[in-house]
Coordinates of C-alpha atoms in Angstrom, one line a residue:
Chain A
M14 CA 7.3 -3.0 -31.3
A15 CA 3.8 -3.6 -32.7
T16 CA 4.3 -3.1 -36.4
K17 CA 1.7 -4.2 -38.9
A18 CA 3.8 -7.2 -39.9
S19 CA 4.5 -8.4 -36.3
R20 CA 0.8 -8.0 -35.4
S21 CA -0.4 -10.1 -38.3
S22 CA 2.3 -12.7 -37.7
A23 CA 1.3 -12.8 -34.0
R24 CA -2.3 -13.4 -35.1
L25 CA -1.2 -16.1 -37.4
M26 CA 0.9 -17.9 -34.8
I27 CA -1.7 -17.7 -32.1
S28 CA -4.6 -18.9 -34.3
P29 CA -4.0 -22.7 -34.0
A30 CA -4.3 -22.4 -30.3
V31 CA -7.4 -20.2 -30.5
I32 CA -9.0 -22.5 -33.1
L33 CA -8.2 -25.6 -31.0
L34 CA -9.7 -24.0 -27.8
L35 CA -12.7 -22.8 -29.7
G36 CA -13.3 -26.2 -31.2
W37 CA -12.9 -27.8 -27.8
M38 CA -15.7 -25.6 -26.5
I39 CA -18.0 -25.4 -29.5
I40 CA -18.1 -29.1 -30.4
P41 CA -19.2 -30.4 -27.0
L42 CA -21.6 -27.5 -26.6
G43 CA -23.1 -28.1 -30.0
M44 CA -23.4 -31.9 -29.3
T45 CA -25.0 -31.3 -25.9
I46 CA -27.6 -29.0 -27.5
Y47 CA -28.1 -31.5 -30.3
F48 CA -28.5 -34.5 -27.9
S49 CA -30.9 -32.5 -25.7
F50 CA -33.4 -32.5 -28.5
L51 CA -33.2 -36.3 -29.2
R52 CA -34.9 -39.2 -27.5
Y53 CA -31.6 -40.9 -26.7
N54 CA -31.5 -43.6 -24.1
L55 CA -28.5 -45.9 -23.8
L56 CA -30.8 -48.8 -22.9
Q57 CA -32.6 -48.5 -26.3
P58 CA -29.7 -48.4 -28.7
G59 CA -30.2 -47.6 -32.3
A60 CA -33.2 -45.3 -32.5
T61 CA -32.6 -41.7 -31.6
P62 CA -35.6 -39.8 -32.9
F63 CA -36.1 -36.1 -32.6
A64 CA -38.0 -35.3 -29.4
G65 CA -38.5 -31.5 -29.5
W66 CA -38.7 -29.9 -26.1
E67 CA -39.7 -33.2 -24.5
N68 CA -36.4 -33.7 -22.6
Y69 CA -36.6 -30.2 -21.2
Y70 CA -40.1 -30.8 -20.1
W71 CA -39.1 -34.0 -18.2
F72 CA -36.0 -32.4 -16.7
F73 CA -38.0 -29.5 -15.4
T74 CA -40.8 -31.6 -14.0
D75 CA -38.4 -34.1 -12.4
P76 CA -39.3 -34.1 -8.7
S77 CA -35.6 -33.6 -7.8
F78 CA -35.2 -30.6 -10.1
S79 CA -36.3 -27.8 -7.8
A80 CA -34.4 -29.4 -4.9
A81 CA -31.3 -29.6 -7.1
M82 CA -31.6 -25.9 -8.1
L83 CA -32.0 -24.9 -4.5
N84 CA -29.1 -27.1 -3.3
T85 CA -26.8 -25.7 -6.0
L86 CA -27.5 -22.1 -4.8
V87 CA -27.2 -23.1 -1.1
L88 CA -23.9 -24.9 -1.8
V89 CA -22.4 -22.1 -3.8
G90 CA -23.6 -19.4 -1.3
G91 CA -22.5 -21.3 1.7
V92 CA -19.0 -22.0 0.5
L93 CA -18.6 -18.5 -0.8
T94 CA -19.6 -17.0 2.5
I95 CA -17.3 -19.3 4.5
T96 CA -14.3 -18.9 2.2
T97 CA -14.5 -15.2 1.8
V98 CA -15.0 -14.4 5.5
G99 CA -12.6 -17.1 6.6
G100 CA -10.1 -16.1 3.9
I101 CA -10.1 -12.5 5.1
C102 CA -9.5 -13.7 8.7
F103 CA -6.7 -16.0 7.7
A104 CA -5.1 -13.4 5.5
L105 CA -5.1 -10.9 8.4
L106 CA -3.5 -13.5 10.7
L107 CA -0.9 -14.6 8.2
D108 CA 0.0 -11.0 7.4
R109 CA 1.4 -10.6 10.9
P110 CA 5.1 -11.3 11.3
M111 CA 5.4 -14.5 13.4
F112 CA 7.7 -17.5 14.0
G113 CA 7.6 -20.1 11.3
Q114 CA 5.6 -17.9 8.9
G115 CA 6.8 -19.7 5.8
I116 CA 5.9 -23.2 7.0
I117 CA 2.5 -22.0 8.3
R118 CA 1.7 -20.4 5.0
I119 CA 2.5 -23.6 3.1
M120 CA 0.4 -25.6 5.5
V121 CA -2.5 -23.2 5.1
I122 CA -2.3 -23.5 1.3
A123 CA -1.9 -27.3 1.4
P124 CA -5.7 -28.3 1.3
F125 CA -5.9 -26.8 -2.2
F126 CA -3.5 -29.4 -3.5
V127 CA -5.6 -32.4 -2.3
M128 CA -7.7 -33.9 -5.0
P129 CA -11.5 -33.4 -4.4
T130 CA -12.2 -37.1 -4.3
V131 CA -9.4 -37.8 -1.9
S132 CA -10.4 -35.0 0.5
G133 CA -14.0 -36.1 0.3
L134 CA -13.1 -39.6 1.2
I135 CA -10.7 -38.5 4.0
W136 CA -13.4 -36.3 5.6
K137 CA -16.0 -39.0 5.2
N138 CA -14.1 -41.9 6.6
M139 CA -11.5 -40.4 9.0
F140 CA -13.4 -37.4 10.4
M141 CA -17.1 -37.5 9.9
N142 CA -17.8 -41.2 10.3
P143 CA -20.0 -41.4 13.4
V144 CA -18.3 -44.7 14.6
N145 CA -14.7 -44.5 13.4
G146 CA -14.3 -40.8 12.7
I147 CA -12.3 -38.5 15.0
F148 CA -15.4 -36.3 15.6
G149 CA -17.4 -39.3 16.5
Q150 CA -14.7 -40.6 18.8
I151 CA -14.3 -37.3 20.5
A152 CA -18.1 -37.1 21.0
A153 CA -18.2 -40.6 22.4
G154 CA -15.2 -39.9 24.7
L155 CA -17.1 -36.9 26.1
G156 CA -20.2 -39.1 26.5
L157 CA -22.1 -37.3 23.9
Q158 CA -24.2 -38.7 21.0
P159 CA -22.0 -38.7 17.9
I160 CA -23.3 -36.7 15.0
D161 CA -24.0 -38.7 11.9
F162 CA -22.8 -35.9 9.7
F163 CA -23.9 -37.2 6.3
G164 CA -27.2 -38.5 7.7
Q165 CA -28.3 -35.6 9.9
I166 CA -26.7 -32.5 8.3
P167 CA -25.6 -33.7 4.9
M168 CA -25.6 -30.3 3.1
A169 CA -23.7 -28.6 5.9
S170 CA -21.1 -31.3 5.8
V171 CA -20.6 -31.1 2.1
I172 CA -20.4 -27.3 2.3
F173 CA -17.8 -27.7 5.0
I174 CA -15.7 -30.1 3.0
V175 CA -15.8 -27.9 -0.1
A176 CA -15.1 -24.8 1.9
W177 CA -12.1 -26.5 3.5
M178 CA -10.7 -27.0 0.0
W179 CA -11.4 -23.6 -1.3
L180 CA -10.4 -21.6 1.8
P181 CA -6.7 -21.7 0.9
F182 CA -7.4 -20.2 -2.5
A183 CA -9.3 -17.3 -1.0
T184 CA -6.6 -16.9 1.7
L185 CA -3.8 -16.8 -0.9
I186 CA -5.4 -14.2 -3.1
L187 CA -6.5 -12.0 -0.2
L188 CA -3.2 -12.3 1.5
T189 CA -1.3 -11.0 -1.5
A190 CA -3.9 -8.1 -1.7
L191 CA -3.3 -7.3 1.9
Q192 CA 0.4 -7.3 1.5
S193 CA 0.2 -4.8 -1.4
L194 CA -1.4 -2.3 0.9
D195 CA 0.8 0.8 1.4
Q196 CA 1.9 0.8 5.1
E197 CA 1.9 4.5 5.1
Q198 CA -1.8 4.5 4.6
L199 CA -2.3 2.5 7.7
E200 CA 0.0 4.7 9.6
A201 CA -1.8 7.8 8.3
A202 CA -5.1 6.3 9.5
E203 CA -3.5 5.5 12.8
M204 CA -2.4 9.1 13.2
D205 CA -5.9 10.1 12.2
G206 CA -7.3 8.3 15.2
A207 CA -8.7 5.2 13.5
S208 CA -8.9 2.2 15.8
W209 CA -8.0 -1.2 14.4
V210 CA -11.6 -2.0 13.5
N211 CA -11.9 1.4 11.7
R212 CA -8.6 0.8 9.9
F213 CA -9.9 -2.6 8.8
W214 CA -13.2 -1.3 7.7
F215 CA -12.2 1.9 6.0
I216 CA -8.7 1.1 4.7
M217 CA -8.0 -2.6 4.4
L218 CA -11.4 -3.9 3.3
P219 CA -11.8 -1.3 0.4
H220 CA -8.2 -2.1 -0.6
M221 CA -9.1 -5.8 -0.8
A222 CA -12.4 -5.3 -2.6
R223 CA -11.0 -6.1 -6.0
A224 CA -9.4 -9.3 -4.7
I225 CA -12.6 -10.3 -3.0
T226 CA -14.4 -9.8 -6.4
V227 CA -11.9 -12.0 -8.1
V228 CA -12.2 -14.7 -5.4
I229 CA -16.0 -14.7 -5.7
L230 CA -16.1 -14.8 -9.4
I231 CA -13.6 -17.6 -9.8
Q232 CA -15.0 -19.7 -7.0
T233 CA -18.6 -19.3 -8.3
I234 CA -17.6 -20.7 -11.7
F235 CA -16.0 -23.8 -10.0
L236 CA -18.5 -24.2 -7.3
L237 CA -21.5 -24.4 -9.7
S238 CA -20.0 -27.7 -10.9
I239 CA -19.1 -29.4 -7.7
F240 CA -19.4 -33.1 -8.2
A241 CA -16.7 -35.4 -6.9
E242 CA -17.2 -34.4 -3.2
I243 CA -20.9 -35.3 -3.5
L244 CA -20.3 -38.5 -5.4
V245 CA -17.9 -39.9 -2.8
T246 CA -19.6 -38.8 0.3
T247 CA -23.4 -38.7 0.1
N248 CA -24.2 -39.8 -3.5
G249 CA -26.6 -36.9 -3.6
G250 CA -28.6 -38.1 -0.6
P251 CA -30.1 -38.8 1.8
G252 CA -32.9 -38.6 -0.7
V253 CA -32.0 -35.5 -2.7
A254 CA -30.6 -33.5 0.2
T255 CA -27.3 -33.0 -1.5
T256 CA -28.2 -33.4 -5.1
N257 CA -27.1 -30.3 -7.0
L258 CA -27.6 -29.6 -10.7
T259 CA -24.4 -31.3 -11.8
Y260 CA -25.2 -34.4 -9.8
L261 CA -28.8 -34.5 -11.2
I262 CA -27.4 -34.4 -14.7
Y263 CA -25.1 -37.3 -13.7
V264 CA -28.1 -39.2 -12.3
S265 CA -30.2 -38.6 -15.5
S266 CA -27.6 -39.5 -18.0
L267 CA -25.4 -42.2 -16.3
L268 CA -27.7 -43.8 -13.7
Q269 CA -30.9 -43.6 -15.7
F270 CA -29.0 -43.9 -19.0
D271 CA -31.0 -41.0 -20.5
V272 CA -28.5 -39.0 -22.5
G273 CA -31.3 -36.8 -23.9
I274 CA -32.5 -35.6 -20.5
G275 CA -29.0 -35.3 -19.2
S276 CA -28.0 -33.1 -22.1
A277 CA -31.1 -31.0 -21.5
G278 CA -29.9 -30.6 -17.9
G279 CA -26.5 -29.6 -19.2
V280 CA -28.0 -26.8 -21.3
V281 CA -30.0 -25.7 -18.3
A282 CA -26.8 -25.6 -16.2
I283 CA -25.0 -23.6 -18.8
I284 CA -27.8 -21.1 -18.8
L285 CA -27.9 -20.9 -15.0
A286 CA -24.1 -20.4 -14.9
N287 CA -24.4 -17.5 -17.4
I288 CA -27.3 -15.9 -15.4
V289 CA -25.3 -16.1 -12.2
A290 CA -22.2 -14.8 -13.9
F291 CA -24.1 -11.9 -15.4
F292 CA -25.6 -10.9 -12.1
L293 CA -22.2 -11.2 -10.4
M294 CA -20.5 -9.1 -13.0
R295 CA -23.2 -6.5 -12.7
M296 CA -23.2 -6.6 -8.9
I297 CA -19.5 -6.4 -8.3
G298 CA -18.0 -5.7 -11.7
K299 CA -17.8 -2.0 -10.8
N300 CA -15.1 -3.0 -8.4
L301 CA -13.0 -4.2 -11.2
D302 CA -12.6 -0.9 -13.0
A303 CA -11.5 2.1 -11.0
Chain B
M5 CA 0.0 24.8 22.0
G6 CA 2.7 22.6 20.7
R7 CA 5.8 22.3 22.7
I8 CA 7.7 19.1 22.2
Q9 CA 10.6 18.0 24.3
L10 CA 12.8 15.0 23.8
K11 CA 14.8 13.9 26.8
Q12 CA 17.6 11.3 26.3
V13 CA 15.5 9.7 23.6
Q14 CA 17.2 6.6 22.1
K15 CA 16.1 4.2 19.4
A16 CA 17.6 0.8 18.5
F17 CA 16.4 -1.8 16.0
G18 CA 17.6 -5.0 17.5
D19 CA 21.3 -4.5 18.2
V20 CA 21.6 -1.5 15.8
E21 CA 21.4 1.8 17.6
V22 CA 19.9 4.2 15.1
I23 CA 19.6 7.1 17.4
P24 CA 21.9 7.4 20.4
P25 CA 20.4 9.2 23.3
L26 CA 19.6 12.8 22.3
D27 CA 17.9 15.9 23.8
L28 CA 15.9 18.3 21.8
E29 CA 13.5 21.1 22.5
I30 CA 10.9 22.3 20.0
N31 CA 9.1 25.5 21.1
D32 CA 5.5 26.3 20.5
G33 CA 4.9 27.8 17.1
E34 CA 8.4 27.0 15.8
F35 CA 9.2 25.7 12.4
V36 CA 11.8 23.1 13.0
V37 CA 13.6 21.3 10.1
F38 CA 15.5 18.1 10.6
V39 CA 18.0 17.9 7.9
G40 CA 20.7 15.4 7.1
P41 CA 21.9 12.9 4.5
S42 CA 19.9 9.7 3.7
G43 CA 19.8 7.2 6.5
C44 CA 20.8 9.8 9.2
G45 CA 17.8 8.9 11.3
K46 CA 15.8 12.0 10.7
S47 CA 12.7 10.2 9.6
T48 CA 13.0 7.8 12.5
L49 CA 13.2 10.7 14.9
L50 CA 10.0 12.1 13.4
R51 CA 8.3 8.8 13.7
L52 CA 9.3 8.6 17.3
I53 CA 7.7 12.0 17.9
A54 CA 4.6 10.8 16.0
G55 CA 4.4 7.6 18.0
L56 CA 4.6 5.3 15.0
E57 CA 7.8 3.9 16.5
D58 CA 8.4 3.1 20.1
T59 CA 11.3 4.7 21.9
T60 CA 13.9 2.2 23.3
S61 CA 14.5 4.6 26.2
G62 CA 14.0 8.2 27.1
V63 CA 11.0 10.5 27.4
I64 CA 9.0 12.4 24.9
E65 CA 6.9 15.3 26.4
I66 CA 4.3 17.2 24.5
D67 CA 3.1 20.4 26.2
G68 CA 4.8 19.2 29.4
A69 CA 2.9 15.9 29.6
D70 CA 4.7 12.6 29.1
A71 CA 3.6 11.2 25.8
T72 CA 6.2 8.5 25.4
D73 CA 3.7 5.6 25.6
L74 CA 0.7 7.4 24.1
P75 CA -0.7 5.9 20.9
P76 CA -0.2 8.2 17.8
A77 CA -3.8 9.3 17.8
K78 CA -3.7 10.6 21.4
R79 CA -0.7 12.8 20.9
G80 CA -2.7 15.5 19.0
L81 CA -0.2 15.6 16.2
A82 CA -0.9 15.4 12.5
M83 CA 1.5 14.0 9.9
V84 CA 2.0 14.5 6.2
F85 CA 3.7 11.5 4.6
Q86 CA 6.2 11.5 1.7
S87 CA 3.8 9.3 -0.3
Y88 CA 0.9 11.5 0.8
A89 CA -0.8 8.3 2.1
L90 CA -4.2 9.4 0.8
Y91 CA -7.0 6.8 0.9
P92 CA -7.4 6.0 -2.8
H93 CA -11.0 4.8 -2.6
M94 CA -12.3 7.9 -0.9
S95 CA -13.0 11.2 -2.5
V96 CA -11.0 14.2 -1.5
R97 CA -13.8 15.4 0.8
K98 CA -13.9 12.0 2.5
N99 CA -10.1 11.9 2.8
I100 CA -10.1 15.3 4.6
A101 CA -13.1 14.3 6.7
F102 CA -11.6 11.0 7.8
P103 CA -9.8 12.2 11.0
M104 CA -12.9 14.2 12.0
R105 CA -15.1 11.2 11.3
M106 CA -12.9 9.1 13.5
A107 CA -13.2 11.7 16.2
K108 CA -17.0 11.5 15.8
M109 CA -17.3 15.3 15.1
S110 CA -20.7 16.7 14.2
Q111 CA -21.5 16.8 10.5
E112 CA -21.9 20.6 10.4
E113 CA -18.5 21.1 12.1
Q114 CA -17.0 18.7 9.6
D115 CA -18.4 20.5 6.6
K116 CA -17.3 23.9 8.0
R117 CA -13.8 22.8 8.5
I118 CA -13.6 21.0 5.1
D119 CA -14.8 24.1 3.4
A120 CA -12.3 26.3 5.2
A121 CA -9.4 23.9 4.5
A122 CA -10.4 23.5 0.9
K123 CA -10.6 27.3 0.5
A124 CA -7.2 27.8 2.1
L125 CA -5.6 25.1 -0.1
N126 CA -7.4 25.8 -3.4
L127 CA -9.1 22.5 -3.4
T128 CA -12.7 23.6 -3.6
D129 CA -13.1 22.4 -7.2
Y130 CA -11.6 19.0 -6.5
L131 CA -13.5 17.9 -3.4
D132 CA -15.5 15.2 -5.2
R133 CA -12.6 13.8 -7.1
R134 CA -10.5 10.8 -6.0
P135 CA -6.8 11.1 -5.2
G136 CA -6.0 9.1 -8.4
Q137 CA -7.4 12.0 -10.5
L138 CA -5.2 14.7 -8.9
S139 CA -1.8 15.9 -9.8
G140 CA 1.1 15.5 -7.4
G141 CA 0.8 19.0 -6.0
Q142 CA -2.9 18.7 -5.5
R143 CA -2.5 15.4 -3.7
Q144 CA 0.1 17.0 -1.4
R145 CA -2.4 19.8 -0.6
V146 CA -5.1 17.2 0.2
A147 CA -2.7 15.5 2.6
I148 CA -2.0 18.9 4.2
G149 CA -5.8 19.5 4.3
R150 CA -6.3 16.3 6.1
A151 CA -3.7 17.4 8.7
I152 CA -5.1 20.9 9.1
V153 CA -8.7 20.0 9.9
R154 CA -7.7 18.2 13.1
E155 CA -6.3 21.4 14.4
P156 CA -3.3 19.5 15.8
A157 CA -0.8 20.7 18.4
A158 CA 1.9 20.3 15.8
F159 CA 2.3 19.2 12.2
L160 CA 4.9 16.6 11.2
F161 CA 6.1 16.6 7.6
D162 CA 8.1 13.6 6.4
E163 CA 9.9 14.8 3.2
P164 CA 6.6 16.0 1.8
L165 CA 8.0 17.6 -1.3
S166 CA 10.5 15.0 -2.5
N167 CA 8.0 13.4 -5.0
L168 CA 7.2 16.7 -6.7
D169 CA 9.0 18.3 -9.6
A170 CA 11.4 21.2 -9.1
A171 CA 9.1 24.0 -10.0
L172 CA 6.2 22.7 -7.9
R173 CA 8.5 22.1 -5.0
V174 CA 9.4 25.8 -4.9
G175 CA 5.7 26.7 -5.0
M176 CA 4.7 24.2 -2.3
R177 CA 7.6 25.4 -0.1
M178 CA 6.2 28.8 -0.1
E179 CA 2.7 27.6 0.6
I180 CA 3.8 25.6 3.6
S181 CA 5.8 28.5 4.9
E182 CA 2.8 30.8 4.4
L183 CA 0.5 28.2 6.2
H184 CA 2.9 28.2 9.1
K185 CA 2.8 32.0 9.3
K186 CA -1.0 31.9 9.2
L187 CA -1.6 29.1 11.6
E188 CA 1.3 29.8 14.0
T189 CA 1.3 26.1 14.8
T190 CA 4.4 24.1 15.6
M191 CA 5.8 22.3 12.5
V192 CA 8.4 19.7 12.4
Y193 CA 9.7 19.1 8.9
V194 CA 12.1 16.4 7.7
T195 CA 14.1 16.9 4.5
H196 CA 17.4 16.0 3.0
D197 CA 17.4 19.1 0.9
Q198 CA 19.4 21.9 2.6
V199 CA 17.7 24.5 0.4
E200 CA 14.3 23.6 1.9
A201 CA 15.8 23.7 5.3
M202 CA 17.4 27.1 4.9
T203 CA 14.3 28.7 3.3
M204 CA 11.7 27.4 5.6
A205 CA 13.1 26.9 9.0
D206 CA 13.1 29.0 12.2
K207 CA 15.4 26.4 13.6
I208 CA 17.4 23.7 11.8
V209 CA 18.5 20.5 13.4
V210 CA 21.4 19.0 11.4
L211 CA 21.6 15.2 12.0
Q212 CA 24.3 12.7 11.0
A213 CA 24.1 9.0 12.0
G214 CA 21.4 9.8 14.5
V215 CA 23.5 12.4 16.3
I216 CA 22.5 16.1 16.4
E217 CA 25.5 17.9 14.9
Q218 CA 24.1 21.4 15.4
V219 CA 20.9 23.2 16.2
G220 CA 20.4 26.8 15.2
S221 CA 18.7 29.3 13.0
P222 CA 19.6 29.1 9.2
L223 CA 21.9 32.0 9.3
E224 CA 23.6 30.8 12.5
L225 CA 24.4 27.5 10.8
Y226 CA 25.6 29.4 7.7
R227 CA 27.8 31.8 9.5
T228 CA 29.2 29.7 12.3
P229 CA 29.0 26.0 11.5
R230 CA 30.1 24.1 14.5
N231 CA 32.0 21.4 12.6
L232 CA 33.1 20.3 9.2
F233 CA 30.0 18.3 8.6
V234 CA 27.6 21.2 9.1
A235 CA 29.9 23.5 7.2
G236 CA 29.8 21.1 4.2
F237 CA 26.1 20.4 4.4
I238 CA 24.7 23.9 4.7
G239 CA 25.2 26.1 1.8
S240 CA 25.0 25.5 -1.9
P241 CA 27.4 25.0 -3.7
K242 CA 29.4 23.3 -0.9
M243 CA 32.0 25.1 1.1
N244 CA 35.6 24.6 -0.1
F245 CA 37.8 22.9 2.4
I246 CA 41.6 23.6 2.2
Q247 CA 44.1 21.5 4.0
G248 CA 47.8 21.4 4.4
E249 CA 50.2 24.4 4.1
E250 CA 47.5 27.0 3.4
A251 CA 45.5 25.9 6.4
A252 CA 48.6 25.8 8.6
K253 CA 49.1 29.5 7.8
H254 CA 45.9 30.2 9.7
G255 CA 46.9 27.8 12.5
A256 CA 44.2 25.3 11.6
Q257 CA 44.0 21.7 10.3
T258 CA 41.4 22.7 7.8
I259 CA 40.1 26.0 6.6
G260 CA 36.8 26.5 4.9
I261 CA 35.7 29.2 2.5
R262 CA 32.4 29.5 0.8
P263 CA 32.3 29.8 -3.0
E264 CA 30.5 33.2 -2.6
H265 CA 33.3 34.5 -0.4
I266 CA 36.0 34.3 -3.0
D267 CA 36.7 37.1 -5.5
V268 CA 37.9 36.2 -9.0
S269 CA 40.2 38.4 -10.9
M270 CA 42.5 37.9 -13.9
S271 CA 45.7 38.6 -11.9
G272 CA 47.1 39.7 -8.6
G273 CA 45.1 37.4 -6.3
Q274 CA 46.3 35.2 -3.5
W275 CA 45.9 31.9 -5.4
Q276 CA 46.4 31.0 -9.0
G277 CA 44.4 28.3 -10.8
T278 CA 43.1 27.1 -14.1
V279 CA 39.4 27.2 -15.0
G280 CA 37.7 23.8 -15.3
V281 CA 34.0 23.5 -15.8
A282 CA 32.0 26.7 -15.5
E283 CA 28.3 26.4 -14.8
H284 CA 26.4 29.5 -16.1
L285 CA 23.1 29.9 -14.3
G286 CA 22.5 33.3 -15.6
S287 CA 22.4 35.1 -12.3
D288 CA 25.6 33.5 -11.1
T289 CA 28.4 31.5 -12.6
F290 CA 29.9 28.6 -10.6
I291 CA 33.5 28.1 -11.7
H292 CA 35.4 25.0 -10.8
I293 CA 39.1 25.9 -10.5
H294 CA 41.9 23.4 -10.5
G295 CA 45.5 23.8 -9.3
I296 CA 44.9 25.4 -5.9
P297 CA 47.2 23.6 -3.3
G298 CA 45.2 21.7 -0.7
C299 CA 41.8 21.9 -2.5
D300 CA 41.0 20.5 -5.9
P301 CA 38.8 21.6 -7.5
M302 CA 37.8 24.8 -5.7
T303 CA 34.3 26.1 -6.5
V304 CA 33.9 29.8 -6.8
R305 CA 30.7 31.9 -7.3
A306 CA 31.2 34.7 -9.8
D307 CA 29.0 37.2 -11.4
G308 CA 26.6 35.8 -14.0
E309 CA 28.2 37.9 -16.8
V310 CA 31.7 36.8 -16.2
T311 CA 33.3 35.3 -19.2
V312 CA 36.0 32.7 -18.6
S313 CA 36.7 29.7 -20.7
Y314 CA 38.2 26.3 -20.1
G315 CA 41.9 26.4 -19.4
D316 CA 42.1 30.1 -18.5
T317 CA 44.3 31.1 -15.6
V318 CA 42.6 33.1 -13.0
S319 CA 43.5 34.4 -9.6
L320 CA 41.4 34.1 -6.5
T321 CA 41.2 36.1 -3.3
P322 CA 39.3 34.8 -0.3
R323 CA 37.7 37.4 2.0
S324 CA 39.8 37.0 5.1
D325 CA 36.9 37.7 7.5
Q326 CA 34.9 34.8 6.0
I327 CA 37.4 32.1 6.5
H328 CA 36.2 29.2 8.8
K329 CA 38.9 27.4 10.8
F330 CA 38.6 23.8 12.0
D331 CA 40.9 21.8 14.2
A332 CA 42.1 18.3 13.8
N333 CA 38.9 16.9 15.2
G334 CA 36.9 18.8 12.6
L335 CA 35.5 21.2 15.2
R336 CA 35.3 24.9 14.7
M337 CA 38.0 27.1 16.1
S338 CA 36.4 30.4 17.1

């Protein structure tokens, strides 16, 4: 199959796509790095002098910066925990034969198809609004004080909404992993005297380890850049309670019109993402080979 | 102890009755082989004994105690699966230790039994490897090791050798037989291969469509098959069945004669036929002979050195004391 000619022609034919993708990545990256060293404010058009490390200095000393870093990690960690644990539970439930299995599976996967802005708005207005929302109504009906979700527990609420969106993804991947488990292994474990808990712990969970790794890796990449849900629900507030790194960059560059500081934040975000990815790969990468 | 009794055990999946009510007794220390063609219900029967399937009705007794509704782990049986069902993420040592770990056995006792099993099965050098790094035969031995360490009342084997190549199969067959002689534990073994059944069993149970056709020692089944099915299933190559005029001479609907009970000569025999394909195995030659009335082709076992070629005319003489007679219902006429 892979003759010398076919290999070089394959390389030739794939190169436009590769070059295009590379350009798409390199050009914005290069421009972000370039902008991050300029004094570049949209309110002062014309002059964009070189600023050295000044933008980075201002970004790091921004009073919201440390809060944003912490919020980013809390958001990612919280959503990962909920989706992985919840995804395993859902996968175990959906793996059982039951009536209407097909429809239930589609319903479970459905939240993934809802756009982030839409789901954020639906949760904000229809469920979590203390006056009109269902939760508020239920609380009022029971004579309890309704919770003002985005006022009292803003971070938990955002985590909840994002987790709701990503739970189907985790469930789907973990369910396929679970279905690929050889039934004879479970039967052998049953013969060996393993209770359900033991079978889960010693057979199913190790079997799913690789899928869990994939779920965590992919989700981390996407969760580091959560933005729409925060924009439509809390606007990063109250105060900076739900401002994550992405949102802080948005605030710097589009609310304060400072492209230079925003770009510096972007570079910081890229570095952070790489650090996280590196540690994740180190930590769980050994699950991927085997 | 490992005495297993099935009383009127029946199994149905929905409306489909896989195993009509059957009785079977497996004595302590016996090597019992369930044999039959694919889909005859032999694996289902084994899984019923193991407790991996629920009986629809009937009683399963192990050592005299009702075990029908006991979960698999409580029955004191160990099973070796066709796919070996080893735990891929555990080392061989952990695989073997798993049932003992589940039984919360002390670490020293575990180590002692693992070492003993590894020694008996030649696995000592492989204890720290994972199943993925082992060959088929070694995996099979690990699966057996995992069964041995529990010291079960009986071993259940579900076609354990069908994933191995021919040479390895013969070797493992011997090893399992030897293990049985050494442990003297009851073993129930499922296979579709009648050679495995003949070579290993104390008692063979021939099954067809969930029904027990005959139970007996290998030689009993070979010498006095109860019906046409057993006669055709046991023995290799298959018994020749002759119908029509030739059978009527013996007062039967069908007569059967095994290939090894027919003598070949160049002339003067009872039947004349032409040689078709001859399979030279070295030790024996299996000759397929055409043109015998009521049986085409007829298989004959001749000496390995016999030289016949395609199209030759030969004459055959059956040994008259080795002719099996069957009536219109396919049952043996004594």
